[in-house]
Amino acid sequence: MLRERVRALRHVFKLDPAKPISEKAIQMLATSGTDAILVGGTDGVTFQNTADLLCHLQNYAIPCFQEISTPTSFVPGFQGYFTPSVLNTDEAKWILGMHHQTIKAFGPFVPWDKVLLEAYVVLNPDAKVAKRTNANTNLQIADVIAYAQMAEWLQIPIFYVEYSGTYGRVDIVQEVSAVLHHTRLCYGGGIRSQEQAEEMATWADMVVVGNLIYEDLIQAIHTVKWVKSTKKRGER
Ligand code: 1GP
């Protein structure tokens, strides 16, 4: 079951289909020991560039999931699909509006047993995703905790603290960690060093590394061992 598989994810690389990447880099990522590769991005994601990337990834045994940002980029063949719902926006289309339109258009083709909802809280105001979704990033810790509690109450399997492009506040991740019992806590954003990887892995169930892949591939590969050798505090 997909929910069970997600529980086993500790380190994940996020690949953006709109960014060029070499075959050698794909091989290094797929054989790095990471638990999965998540394919998705904010700009320029198409059916074609996602399908091309999946085609290369399928040469390896690594589990691959697609994070669906636009309905038309849905590509069959992934082991699972994550659909983001941004909780800290007032624009309903980024919460569940896109899901509604997608189901209306493609409902009979949705592989429901392979789709999981992700509750996002977007916290870097400069990130493309924050601007696109008009996210309210000016939040107190209490707001983020309340969003996490909503995710838990709604039985959303993943709560994603998203700092895409910048390293986030560990105190927020730590406090959110304390209120989640069934929902998995995912952290992504700005991980570039051993200290950062270990710090976030101490409180998050799942750590996502994205931009570093394109900036310093070797350092990105190192994050796998840094995250996976860190024991999460209060491991469930
Ligand atoms: C992006 O959370 C991921 O959606 C990872 O963030 O690209 O900053 O590593 P970075």
CSV table of N, CA, C and O and ligand atoms in Angstrom, one decimal, residues 14 120 160 162-166 187-191 208-212, ligand 1:
chain,number,residue,atom,x,y,z
A,14,LYS,N,14.3,15.4,-5.1
A,14,LYS,CA,13.3,15.9,-5.9
A,14,LYS,C,13.9,16.4,-7.2
A,14,LYS,O,14.7,17.3,-7.2
A,120,TYR,N,0.7,21.0,2.3
A,120,TYR,CA,1.8,21.9,2.2
A,120,TYR,C,1.6,23.2,3.1
A,120,TYR,O,0.6,23.8,3.0
A,160,TYR,N,4.0,18.8,4.7
A,160,TYR,CA,5.2,19.2,4.0
A,160,TYR,C,5.6,20.6,4.4
A,160,TYR,O,4.9,21.6,4.0
A,162,GLU,N,7.6,23.4,3.6
A,162,GLU,CA,8.3,23.7,2.3
A,162,GLU,C,9.0,25.1,2.4
A,162,GLU,O,8.3,26.1,2.5
A,163,TYR,N,10.3,25.0,2.4
A,163,TYR,CA,11.1,26.2,2.4
A,163,TYR,C,11.9,26.3,1.1
A,163,TYR,O,12.9,27.0,1.0
A,164,SER,N,11.4,25.7,0.1
A,164,SER,CA,12.1,25.6,-1.2
A,164,SER,C,13.1,26.7,-1.5
A,164,SER,O,12.6,27.9,-1.6
A,165,GLY,N,14.4,26.4,-1.7
A,165,GLY,CA,15.3,27.5,-2.0
A,165,GLY,C,16.1,28.1,-0.9
A,165,GLY,O,17.1,28.7,-1.1
A,166,THR,N,15.6,27.9,0.3
A,166,THR,CA,16.3,28.5,1.5
A,166,THR,C,16.2,27.6,2.7
A,166,THR,O,15.2,26.8,2.8
A,187,TYR,N,10.3,17.6,5.4
A,187,TYR,CA,10.9,18.9,5.3
A,187,TYR,C,11.7,19.0,4.0
A,187,TYR,O,12.4,18.1,3.6
A,188,GLY,N,11.5,20.2,3.3
A,188,GLY,CA,12.3,20.4,2.1
A,188,GLY,C,12.7,21.9,2.1
A,188,GLY,O,11.9,22.8,2.4
A,189,GLY,N,13.9,22.2,1.7
A,189,GLY,CA,14.3,23.6,1.5
A,189,GLY,C,15.8,23.8,1.9
A,189,GLY,O,16.1,23.7,3.1
A,190,GLY,N,16.6,24.2,0.9
A,190,GLY,CA,17.9,24.8,1.2
A,190,GLY,C,18.9,23.9,1.8
A,190,GLY,O,19.9,24.4,2.3
A,191,ILE,N,18.8,22.6,1.8
A,191,ILE,CA,19.8,21.7,2.5
A,191,ILE,C,21.0,21.7,1.6
A,191,ILE,O,21.0,21.3,0.4
A,208,VAL,N,13.7,16.2,2.0
A,208,VAL,CA,13.8,16.3,0.5
A,208,VAL,C,14.9,17.2,0.1
A,208,VAL,O,15.0,18.3,0.7
A,209,VAL,N,15.7,16.8,-0.8
A,209,VAL,CA,16.8,17.6,-1.4
A,209,VAL,C,16.5,17.8,-2.8
A,209,VAL,O,16.3,16.9,-3.6
A,210,GLY,N,16.5,19.1,-3.2
A,210,GLY,CA,16.2,19.5,-4.6
A,210,GLY,C,17.3,20.2,-5.3
A,210,GLY,O,18.1,19.7,-6.0
A,211,ASN,N,17.3,21.5,-5.1
A,211,ASN,CA,18.2,22.4,-5.8
A,211,ASN,C,19.7,22.0,-5.7
A,211,ASN,O,20.4,22.2,-6.7
A,212,LEU,N,20.1,21.4,-4.6
A,212,LEU,CA,21.5,21.1,-4.5
A,212,LEU,C,22.0,20.1,-5.6
A,212,LEU,O,23.1,20.1,-6.0
B,1,1GP,C1,11.5,21.7,-3.1
B,1,1GP,O1,11.3,21.1,-0.8
B,1,1GP,C2,12.0,20.8,-2.0
B,1,1GP,O2,10.2,21.5,-3.3
B,1,1GP,C3,13.5,20.9,-1.8
B,1,1GP,O3,14.0,22.2,-1.6
B,1,1GP,O4,15.1,22.6,-3.7
B,1,1GP,O5,15.6,24.0,-1.7
B,1,1GP,O6,16.4,21.6,-1.8
B,1,1GP,P1,15.3,22.6,-2.2
